[in-house]
Amino acid sequence: MKKKNKTYLLLAVVLGIWGVIIYQFVGAFNPPSETVVETPSDAVFIPQKVQEREFFALVLDYRDPFLGTAVAPKKKKSRPKKARAPKKEVPRKSIQFTGFIQQKNTAQKIFFVTVEGQQRMMKVNDTFNEVKLVKGSEHTIRVKYNGKTESIARSK
């Protein structure tokens, strides 16, 4: 073949490839129109019966590939359920925070706390009637009794 003929042949192949690419590109943005099929008005929908799937279980009693031994199935021991005893509810103590005093020279505060109707002056870490004053501020105190910590607001 001559040099010109090879050039024309290669030009035709290149134009063909670019034509296919452009056709694919244009076809992607212009999808073909969908045809609407009308159904007769007396058509009735009849649902098909759904078949239930079969139940299966895996049987894993094959030989262990690393140890070379067969694994015996483990039997579960059924334990009788123990009835749990209901927790004893500890009665809540009546605690009120009625006020506080602060000395001018020290930062120590003394709080007026009423426990079960008996009023006491308490400092932080003082205990009265199994109630320990953990923390206090102008508006609230924090007390601990029966293993529970409770925050009590100042009553007016």
Coordinates of N, CA, C and O in Angstrom, one line a residue:
M1 N 0.8 -1.2 0.0 CA 0.0 0.0 0.0 C 0.9 1.2 0.0 O 2.0 1.2 0.6
K2 N 0.3 2.2 -0.6 CA 1.1 3.5 -0.6 C 0.8 4.2 0.7 O -0.1 4.0 1.4
K3 N 1.7 5.2 0.9 CA 1.6 6.0 2.2 C 0.3 6.7 2.3 O -0.3 6.8 3.3
K4 N -0.2 7.3 1.1 CA -1.5 8.0 1.2 C -2.7 7.1 1.5 O -3.6 7.5 2.2
N5 N -2.7 5.9 1.0 CA -3.8 5.0 1.2 C -3.8 4.6 2.7 O -4.9 4.4 3.3
K6 N -2.7 4.4 3.3 CA -2.6 4.1 4.7 C -3.2 5.2 5.6 O -3.9 5.0 6.5
T7 N -2.9 6.4 5.2 CA -3.4 7.6 5.9 C -4.9 7.7 5.8 O -5.6 8.0 6.8
Y8 N -5.4 7.5 4.6 CA -6.9 7.5 4.4 C -7.6 6.4 5.2 O -8.6 6.6 5.8
L9 N -7.0 5.3 5.2 CA -7.6 4.1 6.0 C -7.6 4.4 7.5 O -8.6 4.2 8.2
L10 N -6.4 4.9 8.0 CA -6.4 5.3 9.4 C -7.3 6.4 9.8 O -7.9 6.4 10.8
L11 N -7.5 7.4 8.9 CA -8.4 8.5 9.1 C -9.8 8.0 9.2 O -10.6 8.4 10.0
A12 N -10.2 7.0 8.3 CA -11.6 6.5 8.3 C -11.8 5.7 9.6 O -12.9 5.8 10.3
V13 N -10.8 5.0 10.1 CA -10.9 4.2 11.4 C -11.1 5.2 12.6 O -12.0 5.0 13.4
V14 N -10.3 6.2 12.6 CA -10.4 7.2 13.7 C -11.7 7.9 13.7 O -12.4 8.1 14.7
L15 N -12.2 8.3 12.5 CA -13.5 8.9 12.4 C -14.7 8.0 12.8 O -15.6 8.4 13.4
G16 N -14.5 6.7 12.5 CA -15.5 5.7 12.9 C -15.6 5.6 14.4 O -16.6 5.5 15.0
I17 N -14.4 5.5 15.0 CA -14.3 5.4 16.5 C -14.9 6.6 17.2 O -15.8 6.5 18.1
W18 N -14.6 7.8 16.7 CA -15.1 9.0 17.3 C -16.6 9.1 17.0 O -17.4 9.6 17.9
G19 N -17.1 8.6 15.9 CA -18.5 8.6 15.6 C -19.3 7.7 16.6 O -20.4 8.1 17.1
V20 N -18.7 6.6 16.9 CA -19.4 5.7 17.9 C -19.4 6.3 19.3 O -20.4 6.2 20.0
I21 N -18.3 6.9 19.7 CA -18.2 7.6 21.0 C -19.3 8.7 21.1 O -20.0 8.8 22.1
I22 N -19.4 9.5 20.1 CA -20.4 10.7 20.1 C -21.8 10.1 20.1 O -22.7 10.6 20.8
Y23 N -22.0 9.0 19.3 CA -23.4 8.4 19.3 C -23.7 7.9 20.7 O -24.9 8.1 21.1
Q24 N -22.8 7.2 21.3 CA -23.1 6.7 22.7 C -23.3 7.9 23.7 O -24.2 7.8 24.5
F25 N -22.6 9.0 23.5 CA -22.7 10.1 24.4 C -24.1 10.8 24.2 O -24.8 11.1 25.2
V26 N -24.5 11.0 23.0 CA -25.8 11.6 22.7 C -26.9 10.7 23.1 O -27.9 11.1 23.7
G27 N -26.8 9.4 22.9 CA -27.8 8.5 23.3 C -28.0 8.4 24.8 O -29.1 8.1 25.3
A28 N -27.0 8.7 25.6 CA -27.1 8.6 27.0 C -28.0 9.8 27.6 O -28.7 9.6 28.5
F29 N -27.9 10.9 26.9 CA -28.7 12.1 27.3 C -30.1 12.1 26.7 O -31.0 12.9 27.2
N30 N -30.4 11.4 25.7 CA -31.7 11.4 25.0 C -32.2 9.9 25.0 O -32.1 9.2 24.0
P31 N -32.8 9.5 26.2 CA -33.3 8.1 26.2 C -34.5 8.0 25.3 O -35.2 9.0 25.0
P32 N -34.7 6.8 24.8 CA -35.9 6.6 23.9 C -37.2 6.8 24.7 O -37.3 6.6 25.9
S33 N -38.2 7.3 24.0 CA -39.5 7.6 24.6 C -40.1 6.3 25.0 O -40.1 5.3 24.2
E34 N -40.8 6.3 26.1 CA -41.5 5.0 26.6 C -42.9 5.0 26.0 O -43.6 6.0 25.9
T35 N -43.3 3.8 25.6 CA -44.6 3.7 25.0 C -45.5 3.2 26.1 O -45.2 2.4 27.0
V36 N -46.7 3.8 26.2 CA -47.7 3.5 27.3 C -48.6 2.5 26.7 O -49.3 2.7 25.7
V37 N -48.8 1.4 27.5 CA -49.7 0.4 27.1 C -50.9 0.5 28.0 O -50.9 0.5 29.2
E38 N -52.1 0.7 27.3 CA -53.3 0.8 28.1 C -53.9 -0.6 28.4 O -53.9 -1.4 27.5
T39 N -54.3 -0.7 29.6 CA -54.9 -2.0 30.0 C -56.4 -1.8 30.0 O -57.0 -0.7 30.2
P40 N -57.2 -2.9 29.7 CA -58.6 -2.8 29.7 C -59.1 -2.4 31.1 O -58.5 -2.8 32.1
S41 N -60.2 -1.7 31.2 CA -60.8 -1.3 32.4 C -61.3 -2.4 33.3 O -61.6 -2.3 34.5
D42 N -61.6 -3.6 32.6 CA -62.2 -4.7 33.4 C -61.1 -5.6 33.9 O -61.4 -6.7 34.4
A43 N -59.8 -5.2 33.8 CA -58.8 -6.1 34.3 C -58.8 -6.1 35.8 O -58.9 -5.1 36.5
V44 N -58.6 -7.2 36.4 CA -58.6 -7.4 37.9 C -57.3 -7.9 38.3 O -56.7 -8.8 37.7
F45 N -56.8 -7.3 39.4 CA -55.5 -7.7 39.9 C -55.7 -9.0 40.8 O -56.5 -9.0 41.7
I46 N -54.9 -10.0 40.4 CA -55.0 -11.2 41.2 C -53.6 -11.5 41.8 O -52.7 -11.8 41.0
P47 N -53.5 -11.3 43.1 CA -52.1 -11.5 43.6 C -51.7 -13.0 43.7 O -52.6 -13.9 43.8
Q48 N -50.5 -13.3 43.5 CA -50.0 -14.7 43.5 C -49.8 -15.1 44.9 O -49.5 -14.3 45.8
K49 N -50.0 -16.4 45.2 CA -49.8 -16.9 46.5 C -48.3 -16.9 46.8 O -47.5 -17.4 46.0
V50 N -47.9 -16.5 48.0 CA -46.5 -16.5 48.4 C -46.2 -17.8 49.1 O -46.9 -18.2 50.0
Q51 N -45.1 -18.4 48.6 CA -44.7 -19.7 49.2 C -43.8 -19.4 50.4 O -42.9 -18.5 50.3
E52 N -44.0 -20.1 51.5 CA -43.2 -19.9 52.7 C -41.9 -20.6 52.4 O -41.8 -21.6 51.8
R53 N -40.8 -19.9 52.9 CA -39.5 -20.5 52.7 C -39.3 -21.7 53.7 O -39.8 -21.7 54.8
E54 N -38.5 -22.6 53.2 CA -38.2 -23.8 54.1 C -37.2 -23.4 55.1 O -36.3 -22.6 54.9
F55 N -37.4 -23.9 56.3 CA -36.4 -23.7 57.4 C -35.2 -24.6 57.2 O -35.4 -25.8 56.9
F56 N -34.1 -24.1 57.5 CA -32.9 -24.9 57.4 C -32.0 -24.6 58.6 O -32.1 -23.5 59.2
A57 N -31.1 -25.5 58.9 CA -30.2 -25.3 60.0 C -28.8 -25.9 59.5 O -28.7 -26.8 58.8
L58 N -27.8 -25.2 60.0 CA -26.4 -25.7 59.6 C -26.0 -26.8 60.6 O -26.2 -26.7 61.8
V59 N -25.4 -27.8 60.0 CA -24.9 -28.9 60.8 C -23.4 -28.8 60.8 O -22.8 -29.0 59.8
L60 N -22.8 -28.4 61.9 CA -21.4 -28.1 61.9 C -20.6 -29.2 62.7 O -19.9 -29.0 63.6
D61 N -20.8 -30.5 62.2 CA -20.1 -31.6 62.9 C -19.1 -32.2 62.0 O -18.9 -33.4 62.0
Y62 N -18.4 -31.3 61.3 CA -17.3 -31.8 60.4 C -16.0 -31.8 61.1 O -15.9 -31.2 62.2
R63 N -15.0 -32.4 60.5 CA -13.7 -32.5 61.1 C -13.0 -31.1 61.2 O -13.1 -30.3 60.2
D64 N -12.3 -30.8 62.3 CA -11.5 -29.6 62.4 C -10.3 -29.6 61.5 O -9.5 -30.6 61.5
P65 N -10.2 -28.7 60.5 CA -9.1 -28.8 59.6 C -7.7 -28.6 60.2 O -6.7 -29.0 59.6
F66 N -7.6 -28.0 61.4 CA -6.3 -27.7 62.0 C -5.9 -28.8 62.9 O -4.8 -29.2 63.0
L67 N -6.9 -29.3 63.7 CA -6.5 -30.3 64.7 C -6.7 -31.7 64.2 O -6.2 -32.6 64.7
G68 N -7.6 -31.8 63.2 CA -7.8 -33.1 62.6 C -8.8 -34.0 63.4 O -9.0 -35.2 63.2
T69 N -9.5 -33.4 64.4 CA -10.5 -34.1 65.2 C -11.9 -33.6 64.9 O -12.1 -32.4 64.5
A70 N -12.8 -34.4 65.1 CA -14.2 -34.0 65.0 C -14.7 -33.4 66.3 O -14.3 -33.8 67.4
V71 N -15.5 -32.3 66.1 CA -15.9 -31.6 67.3 C -17.3 -32.2 67.8 O -18.2 -32.4 67.0
A72 N -17.3 -32.5 69.0 CA -18.6 -33.1 69.6 C -19.5 -31.9 69.9 O -19.1 -30.9 70.4
P73 N -20.8 -32.1 69.6 CA -21.7 -31.0 69.8 C -21.8 -30.8 71.3 O -21.9 -31.7 72.1
K74 N -21.9 -29.5 71.7 CA -22.0 -29.2 73.1 C -23.5 -29.2 73.5 O -24.4 -28.7 72.8
K75 N -23.7 -29.8 74.7 CA -25.1 -29.8 75.2 C -25.3 -28.7 76.2 O -24.4 -28.5 77.1
K76 N -26.3 -28.0 76.0 CA -26.6 -26.9 77.0 C -27.3 -27.4 78.2 O -28.2 -28.2 78.1
K77 N -26.8 -27.0 79.3 CA -27.5 -27.4 80.6 C -28.5 -26.4 80.9 O -28.3 -25.2 80.8
S78 N -29.7 -26.9 81.1 CA -30.8 -26.0 81.5 C -30.8 -25.7 83.0 O -30.8 -26.7 83.8
R79 N -30.7 -24.5 83.3 CA -30.7 -24.1 84.7 C -32.1 -23.6 85.1 O -32.7 -22.9 84.4
P80 N -32.5 -24.1 86.3 CA -33.8 -23.5 86.7 C -33.7 -22.0 87.0 O -32.7 -21.6 87.6
K81 N -34.7 -21.3 86.6 CA -34.6 -19.9 86.8 C -34.9 -19.6 88.3 O -35.9 -20.1 88.8
K82 N -34.1 -18.8 88.8 CA -34.3 -18.4 90.2 C -35.2 -17.1 90.3 O -35.0 -16.2 89.5
A83 N -36.1 -17.2 91.2 CA -36.9 -16.0 91.3 C -36.2 -15.0 92.1 O -35.7 -15.3 93.2
R84 N -36.1 -13.8 91.6 CA -35.3 -12.7 92.3 C -36.2 -12.1 93.4 O -37.4 -11.9 93.1
A85 N -35.6 -11.9 94.5 CA -36.3 -11.3 95.6 C -36.4 -9.8 95.3 O -35.5 -9.2 94.8
P86 N -37.6 -9.3 95.5 CA -37.7 -7.8 95.2 C -36.8 -7.0 96.2 O -36.6 -7.4 97.3
K87 N -36.3 -6.0 95.6 CA -35.4 -5.2 96.4 C -36.1 -4.4 97.5 O -37.3 -4.0 97.3
K88 N -35.5 -4.4 98.7 CA -36.1 -3.6 99.7 C -36.0 -2.1 99.4 O -34.9 -1.7 99.1
E89 N -37.1 -1.5 99.5 CA -37.0 -0.1 99.2 C -36.8 0.6 100.5 O -37.6 0.5 101.5
V90 N -35.7 1.3 100.6 CA -35.4 2.0 101.9 C -36.2 3.3 101.9 O -36.3 4.1 101.0
P91 N -36.9 3.5 103.0 CA -37.7 4.7 103.1 C -36.9 6.0 103.0 O -35.8 6.0 103.6
R92 N -37.4 6.9 102.3 CA -36.7 8.2 102.1 C -36.8 9.0 103.3 O -37.9 9.2 103.9
K93 N -35.7 9.6 103.7 CA -35.7 10.5 104.9 C -36.2 11.9 104.5 O -36.0 12.4 103.4
S94 N -36.9 12.6 105.4 CA -37.3 13.9 105.2 C -36.2 14.9 105.6 O -35.8 15.0 106.8
I95 N -35.6 15.5 104.6 CA -34.4 16.4 104.7 C -34.8 17.7 104.1 O -35.3 17.8 103.0
Q96 N -34.5 18.8 104.9 CA -34.8 20.1 104.3 C -33.5 21.0 104.6 O -32.9 20.9 105.6
F97 N -33.2 21.9 103.6 CA -32.1 22.8 103.8 C -32.8 24.2 104.0 O -33.4 24.7 103.1
T98 N -32.6 24.8 105.2 CA -33.4 26.0 105.5 C -32.5 27.2 105.4 O -33.0 28.3 105.3
G99 N -31.2 27.1 105.5 CA -30.3 28.3 105.4 C -28.9 28.0 105.7 O -28.5 26.9 106.0
F100 N -28.0 29.1 105.8 CA -26.6 28.9 106.1 C -26.1 30.2 106.7 O -26.7 31.2 106.6
I101 N -24.9 30.0 107.3 CA -24.2 31.1 107.9 C -22.8 31.1 107.4 O -22.2 30.0 107.4
Q102 N -22.2 32.2 107.1 CA -20.8 32.2 106.7 C -20.1 33.3 107.5 O -20.6 34.5 107.6
Q103 N -19.0 33.0 108.1 CA -18.2 34.0 108.9 C -17.4 34.9 107.9 O -17.0 34.4 106.8
K104 N -17.2 36.1 108.3 CA -16.5 37.0 107.4 C -15.1 36.7 107.3 O -14.5 36.8 106.2
N105 N -14.4 36.2 108.3 CA -13.0 36.0 108.3 C -12.6 34.7 107.5 O -11.6 34.6 107.0
T106 N -13.5 33.7 107.6 CA -13.2 32.4 107.0 C -14.2 32.0 105.9 O -15.2 32.6 105.8
A107 N -13.8 31.1 105.1 CA -14.7 30.6 104.0 C -15.6 29.5 104.5 O -16.4 29.0 103.7
Q108 N -15.5 29.1 105.7 CA -16.3 28.0 106.2 C -17.8 28.4 106.4 O -18.1 29.5 106.9
K109 N -18.6 27.5 105.9 CA -20.1 27.8 106.0 C -20.7 26.8 106.9 O -20.3 25.6 107.0
I110 N -21.7 27.2 107.7 CA -22.5 26.4 108.5 C -23.9 26.3 108.0 O -24.5 27.4 107.8
F111 N -24.4 25.1 107.7 CA -25.7 25.0 107.1 C -26.8 24.5 108.1 O -26.5 23.7 109.0
F112 N -28.0 25.1 108.0 CA -29.1 24.6 108.8 C -29.8 23.5 108.1 O -30.4 23.8 107.0
V113 N -29.8 22.3 108.6 CA -30.4 21.2 107.9 C -31.4 20.5 108.9 O -31.1 20.3 110.1
T114 N -32.6 20.3 108.4 CA -33.6 19.6 109.2 C -33.8 18.2 108.7 O -34.1 17.9 107.5
V115 N -33.5 17.2 109.6 CA -33.6 15.8 109.3 C -34.6 15.2 110.2 O -34.5 15.2 111.4
E116 N -35.7 14.6 109.6 CA -36.8 14.0 110.3 C -37.3 14.9 111.4 O -37.6 14.5 112.5
G117 N -37.5 16.2 111.1 CA -38.1 17.1 112.0 C -37.1 17.7 113.0 O -37.5 18.6 113.8
Q118 N -35.9 17.3 113.1 CA -34.9 17.8 114.0 C -33.9 18.7 113.3 O -33.2 18.2 112.3
Q119 N -33.8 19.9 113.7 CA -32.9 20.9 113.0 C -31.5 20.9 113.6 O -31.4 20.8 114.8
R120 N -30.5 20.9 112.8 CA -29.1 20.9 113.2 C -28.3 21.9 112.4 O -28.6 22.2 111.2
M121 N -27.2 22.4 113.0 CA -26.2 23.2 112.3 C -25.1 22.2 111.9 O -24.5 21.6 112.7
M122 N -24.8 22.1 110.6 CA -23.9 21.1 110.1 C -22.8 21.8 109.2 O -23.1 22.7 108.5
K123 N -21.6 21.4 109.3 CA -20.5 21.8 108.4 C -20.4 20.7 107.4 O -20.9 19.6 107.5
V124 N -19.6 20.9 106.4 CA -19.3 19.9 105.3 C -18.6 18.7 106.0 O -17.7 18.9 106.9
N125 N -19.0 17.5 105.7 CA -18.5 16.2 106.2 C -19.0 15.9 107.6 O -18.5 15.0 108.2
D126 N -20.0 16.7 108.1 CA -20.6 16.3 109.4 C -21.7 15.3 109.1 O -22.3 15.3 108.1
T127 N -22.0 14.5 110.1 CA -23.0 13.4 110.0 C -24.0 13.6 111.2 O -23.6 13.8 112.3
F128 N -25.3 13.5 110.8 CA -26.3 13.5 111.8 C -27.4 12.6 111.4 O -27.9 12.7 110.2
N129 N -27.8 11.7 112.2 CA -28.9 10.7 112.0 C -28.6 10.0 110.7 O -29.5 9.8 109.8
E130 N -27.4 9.5 110.5 CA -27.0 8.7 109.3 C -27.0 9.5 108.0 O -27.0 9.0 106.9
V131 N -27.1 10.9 108.1 CA -27.1 11.7 106.9 C -25.8 12.5 107.0 O -25.5 13.2 107.9
K132 N -25.0 12.4 105.9 CA -23.7 13.1 105.8 C -23.8 14.3 104.9 O -24.3 14.1 103.7
L133 N -23.4 15.5 105.3 CA -23.4 16.6 104.4 C -22.1 16.6 103.6 O -21.0 16.7 104.1
V134 N -22.2 16.4 102.3 CA -21.1 16.2 101.4 C -20.6 17.5 100.9 O -19.4 17.8 100.9
K135 N -21.5 18.4 100.4 CA -21.2 19.6 99.8 C -22.3 20.6 100.0 O -23.4 20.2 100.2
G136 N -22.0 21.9 99.9 CA -23.0 22.9 100.1 C -22.7 24.2 99.4 O -21.5 24.6 99.3
S137 N -23.7 24.9 99.0 CA -23.6 26.3 98.5 C -24.7 27.1 99.0 O -25.5 26.6 99.8
E138 N -24.9 28.3 98.5 CA -25.9 29.2 98.9 C -27.3 28.6 98.6 O -28.3 28.9 99.3
H139 N -27.5 27.9 97.5 CA -28.8 27.5 97.0 C -29.1 26.0 97.2 O -30.3 25.7 97.4
T140 N -28.1 25.2 97.2 CA -28.3 23.7 97.4 C -27.3 23.1 98.3 O -26.2 23.6 98.4
I141 N -27.6 21.9 98.8 CA -26.7 21.1 99.6 C -26.8 19.7 99.0 O -27.7 19.3 98.3
R142 N -25.7 19.0 99.2 CA -25.6 17.6 98.7 C -25.4 16.7 99.9 O -24.4 16.9 100.7
V143 N -26.3 15.8 100.2 CA -26.2 14.9 101.3 C -26.2 13.5 100.8 O -26.6 13.1 99.7
K144 N -25.6 12.6 101.7 CA -25.5 11.2 101.4 C -26.0 10.4 102.5 O -25.6 10.6 103.7
Y145 N -26.9 9.5 102.2 CA -27.5 8.5 103.2 C -27.9 7.3 102.5 O -28.4 7.3 101.4
N146 N -27.8 6.2 103.2 CA -28.1 4.8 102.7 C -27.4 4.6 101.4 O -28.0 3.9 100.5
G147 N -26.2 5.1 101.2 CA -25.5 4.8 100.0 C -25.9 5.6 98.8 O -25.4 5.4 97.7
K148 N -26.8 6.6 98.9 CA -27.3 7.4 97.8 C -27.0 8.8 98.1 O -27.0 9.3 99.3
T149 N -26.6 9.5 97.1 CA -26.3 11.0 97.2 C -27.5 11.7 96.6 O -28.0 11.4 95.5
E150 N -28.0 12.7 97.3 CA -29.1 13.5 96.9 C -28.9 15.0 97.0 O -28.2 15.4 98.0
S151 N -29.3 15.7 96.1 CA -29.1 17.2 96.1 C -30.5 17.8 96.6 O -31.5 17.5 96.0
I152 N -30.4 18.7 97.5 CA -31.6 19.3 98.1 C -31.5 20.8 97.9 O -30.5 21.5 98.3
A153 N -32.5 21.4 97.4 CA -32.6 22.9 97.2 C -33.0 23.6 98.5 O -33.7 23.0 99.4
R154 N -32.6 24.8 98.6 CA -32.9 25.6 99.8 C -34.4 25.9 99.8 O -35.0 26.4 98.8
S155 N -35.1 25.7 100.9 CA -36.5 26.0 101.1 C -36.6 27.4 101.6 O -35.8 27.9 102.4
K156 N -37.7 28.1 101.2 CA -37.9 29.5 101.5 C -38.8 29.6 102.7 O -39.7 28.9 103.0

